[in-house]
Coordinates of C-alpha atoms in Angstrom, one line a residue:
Chain A
A1 CA -40.2 75.1 9.5
Q2 CA -40.8 71.8 8.6
S3 CA -41.7 70.1 5.3
V4 CA -42.5 66.7 3.8
T5 CA -41.9 65.4 0.3
Q6 CA -43.6 62.3 -1.0
L7 CA -42.0 61.1 -4.2
G8 CA -44.7 59.6 -6.6
S9 CA -48.3 60.9 -6.4
H10 CA -49.4 57.6 -7.8
V11 CA -47.9 54.3 -7.2
S12 CA -49.1 51.1 -8.8
V13 CA -48.2 47.5 -7.7
S14 CA -49.3 44.0 -8.3
E15 CA -51.3 42.0 -5.7
G16 CA -48.5 40.2 -3.5
A17 CA -45.7 42.5 -4.6
L18 CA -43.7 44.9 -2.4
V19 CA -45.1 48.3 -1.4
L20 CA -42.8 51.0 -1.1
L21 CA -44.1 54.6 -0.4
R22 CA -41.2 57.2 -0.1
C23 CA -41.2 60.2 2.3
N24 CA -38.4 62.7 3.0
Y25 CA -38.8 65.3 5.6
S26 CA -37.0 68.5 6.7
S27 CA -37.0 69.5 10.4
S28 CA -34.8 71.7 12.6
V29 CA -35.4 69.7 15.4
P30 CA -35.6 65.8 16.1
P31 CA -39.0 64.9 14.5
Y32 CA -41.9 62.9 15.1
L33 CA -43.0 61.1 11.9
F34 CA -46.3 59.6 11.2
W35 CA -48.0 57.8 8.2
Y36 CA -51.8 57.9 7.9
V37 CA -54.0 56.0 5.2
Q38 CA -57.2 57.6 3.8
Y39 CA -59.7 55.3 2.4
P40 CA -62.4 56.8 0.1
N41 CA -65.0 58.7 2.0
Q42 CA -63.3 58.0 5.4
G43 CA -61.1 60.0 7.7
L44 CA -57.3 59.7 8.0
Q45 CA -56.3 56.6 10.1
L46 CA -52.9 56.3 11.7
L47 CA -50.8 53.4 10.4
L48 CA -47.6 54.1 12.4
K49 CA -45.6 56.7 14.1
Y50 CA -41.9 57.2 15.0
T51 CA -41.2 59.3 18.2
T52 CA -38.1 58.0 19.9
G53 CA -36.4 54.7 20.3
A54 CA -36.3 51.8 17.7
T55 CA -36.0 53.2 14.2
L56 CA -37.9 50.5 12.6
V57 CA -41.6 50.9 13.3
K58 CA -44.3 48.4 12.7
G59 CA -47.9 49.6 12.2
I60 CA -51.2 48.1 11.4
N61 CA -52.1 46.0 8.5
G62 CA -48.6 44.6 8.1
F63 CA -47.0 48.0 7.3
E64 CA -43.7 49.4 8.7
A65 CA -41.4 52.3 8.3
E66 CA -37.8 52.9 9.1
F67 CA -36.5 56.3 10.3
K68 CA -33.3 57.1 8.7
K69 CA -31.8 60.4 10.2
S70 CA -28.9 60.4 7.8
E71 CA -31.0 60.3 4.8
T72 CA -34.0 62.3 6.5
S73 CA -36.3 59.7 5.3
F74 CA -39.3 57.7 6.7
H75 CA -40.2 55.4 3.8
L76 CA -43.4 53.1 4.2
T77 CA -43.2 49.3 3.2
K78 CA -45.3 46.3 3.2
P79 CA -43.9 43.1 1.9
S80 CA -46.9 41.8 -0.1
A81 CA -49.7 44.1 -1.2
H82 CA -53.3 43.3 -0.7
M83 CA -56.3 44.7 -2.8
S84 CA -57.6 46.2 0.4
D85 CA -54.4 48.5 0.6
A86 CA -55.5 50.7 -2.2
A87 CA -55.8 54.0 -0.6
E88 CA -54.2 57.3 -0.3
Y89 CA -51.2 57.5 2.1
F90 CA -49.9 60.7 3.8
C91 CA -46.5 61.1 5.5
A92 CA -46.6 63.7 8.2
V93 CA -43.9 65.3 10.6
S94 CA -44.4 67.2 13.8
D95 CA -41.7 69.0 15.8
G96 CA -43.2 68.0 19.1
I97 CA -45.3 69.9 21.7
L98 CA -47.4 72.8 20.9
T99 CA -48.1 75.4 23.4
G100 CA -50.4 73.6 25.9
G101 CA -49.5 70.1 24.6
G102 CA -50.3 68.8 21.1
N103 CA -48.9 67.9 17.9
K104 CA -49.2 70.1 14.9
L105 CA -48.7 68.0 11.8
T106 CA -47.2 69.0 8.4
F107 CA -48.5 66.7 5.8
G108 CA -46.8 65.7 2.5
T109 CA -49.1 65.8 -0.7
G110 CA -50.1 62.2 -0.6
T111 CA -49.5 59.1 -2.6
Q112 CA -52.3 57.2 -4.1
L113 CA -51.6 53.3 -4.1
K114 CA -53.3 51.3 -6.8
V115 CA -53.1 47.5 -6.3
E116 CA -53.7 45.5 -9.4
L117 CA -54.6 41.7 -9.9
Chain B
G1 CA -69.6 58.9 20.3
A2 CA -67.3 56.3 19.0
G3 CA -65.2 58.5 16.8
V4 CA -65.0 62.2 15.6
S5 CA -68.1 63.5 14.0
Q6 CA -68.2 66.3 11.6
T7 CA -71.4 67.9 10.3
P8 CA -72.6 68.6 7.6
S9 CA -70.5 66.1 5.4
N10 CA -71.1 68.4 2.4
K11 CA -72.0 72.2 2.3
V12 CA -72.5 74.1 -0.9
T13 CA -72.6 77.8 -0.4
E14 CA -72.6 81.0 -2.6
K15 CA -69.7 83.2 -2.5
G16 CA -70.0 85.9 0.1
K17 CA -72.1 83.7 2.4
Y18 CA -71.3 82.8 5.9
V19 CA -70.8 79.2 7.0
E20 CA -70.4 77.2 10.2
L21 CA -68.7 73.7 10.3
R22 CA -69.1 71.6 13.4
C23 CA -66.9 69.1 15.0
D24 CA -67.8 66.7 17.9
P25 CA -64.6 65.2 19.2
I26 CA -64.1 61.9 21.0
S27 CA -65.4 62.1 24.5
G28 CA -62.6 63.0 27.0
H29 CA -60.1 64.3 24.3
T30 CA -59.0 67.8 25.4
A31 CA -57.0 68.6 22.4
L32 CA -58.9 69.4 19.2
Y33 CA -57.4 70.4 15.6
W34 CA -58.8 71.8 12.6
Y35 CA -57.1 71.2 9.2
R36 CA -58.0 72.1 5.5
Q37 CA -57.3 69.8 2.6
S38 CA -57.6 71.2 -0.9
L39 CA -57.8 69.2 -3.9
G40 CA -54.6 67.2 -4.5
Q41 CA -53.0 68.4 -1.3
G42 CA -52.2 67.1 2.1
P43 CA -54.1 68.5 5.1
E44 CA -52.9 71.8 6.3
F45 CA -53.2 72.9 9.9
L46 CA -55.4 75.5 10.8
I47 CA -56.1 75.9 14.5
Y48 CA -55.5 74.0 17.8
F49 CA -57.5 74.0 21.0
Q50 CA -56.5 72.7 24.3
G51 CA -59.7 72.7 26.3
T52 CA -61.7 76.0 25.5
G53 CA -58.8 78.0 24.5
A54 CA -57.2 78.3 21.0
A55 CA -53.6 77.5 21.9
D56 CA -52.4 78.0 18.4
D57 CA -54.2 79.8 15.5
S58 CA -51.3 80.4 13.3
G59 CA -52.7 78.4 10.4
L60 CA -55.8 80.4 9.9
P61 CA -55.4 82.0 6.5
N62 CA -57.0 85.3 7.3
D63 CA -59.5 87.0 9.6
R64 CA -62.6 85.6 7.6
F65 CA -61.9 82.3 9.4
F66 CA -62.6 81.9 13.1
A67 CA -63.1 78.9 15.4
V68 CA -64.6 78.5 18.9
R69 CA -64.8 75.6 21.6
P70 CA -66.8 77.3 24.3
E71 CA -67.4 74.4 26.6
G72 CA -64.0 72.6 25.7
S73 CA -65.9 69.8 23.7
V74 CA -67.8 70.8 20.5
S75 CA -66.0 73.2 18.2
T76 CA -67.5 75.1 15.2
L77 CA -65.4 76.6 12.5
K78 CA -66.7 79.8 11.0
I79 CA -65.9 81.3 7.7
Q80 CA -67.2 84.8 6.8
R81 CA -67.7 86.2 3.2
T82 CA -66.7 83.0 1.7
E83 CA -64.7 83.0 -1.5
R84 CA -64.3 80.2 -4.2
G85 CA -60.8 79.6 -2.9
D86 CA -62.1 78.4 0.4
S87 CA -63.5 75.3 -1.3
A88 CA -61.9 72.4 0.4
V89 CA -62.4 69.4 2.7
Y90 CA -62.2 70.7 6.4
L91 CA -60.9 68.0 8.7
C92 CA -61.2 67.9 12.6
A93 CA -59.1 65.7 14.8
S94 CA -59.0 65.1 18.4
S95 CA -56.4 63.6 20.9
L96 CA -55.8 63.4 24.5
R97 CA -53.3 65.9 25.6
G98 CA -49.6 64.9 25.3
E99 CA -46.9 64.8 22.5
N100 CA -46.9 61.2 21.7
T101 CA -50.9 60.8 21.6
E102 CA -52.6 59.8 18.5
A103 CA -54.9 62.3 16.7
F104 CA -58.0 60.7 15.4
F105 CA -59.7 62.5 12.4
G106 CA -63.1 62.7 11.3
Q107 CA -64.4 62.1 7.8
G108 CA -64.4 65.8 7.0
T109 CA -66.9 68.4 5.7
R110 CA -66.6 69.1 2.0
L111 CA -67.1 72.7 1.5
T112 CA -68.0 74.0 -2.1
V113 CA -68.3 77.8 -2.6
V114 CA -70.0 78.5 -5.9

């Protein structure tokens, strides 16, 4: 069984400050890891994903995340927050291929990011 | 269409009634997923289709929930004898087949059972 823990249901940063959203996972097999963003009244949008290879993954809108197997973590960072980054962020893990090909995602409970002037 | 479309966007129903939620995936996407997102929680997996068949329905909470995808495109999630605990946002996602493919999510249907 897999699980995801997102520390901090609400995070508040100043515009221009570093964004750090924490994600720890549990998986019995090498995981695939994802970060999704959800803006109000919109669907989930993929920010970035780790499957294999380089452990530092770059995504859209200046976000990146680093897979650290020893710490079972996949924290999301952005060097400088912008007002438009205010949204809810979800970390998710998959153990790979479903029967017939596919990814069943197990999501964390989400972190609401607030960006203040 | 350009993205995954879900209808209706909002549905209010009385306890005990039957509801159907529709998902139109991105054209050409053979994989289709349903998730349920309760207030304050992350999405939870319900069911996965590859083509017309339900390849994994392990997330369906009980036999009141059923989903179909008869022609391998549009899918309908059906809930019988709705209960107040079924109130949630129901999300649909689609993707190409394969382990590294991105799942594209619709905006969801907010179901409220009163």
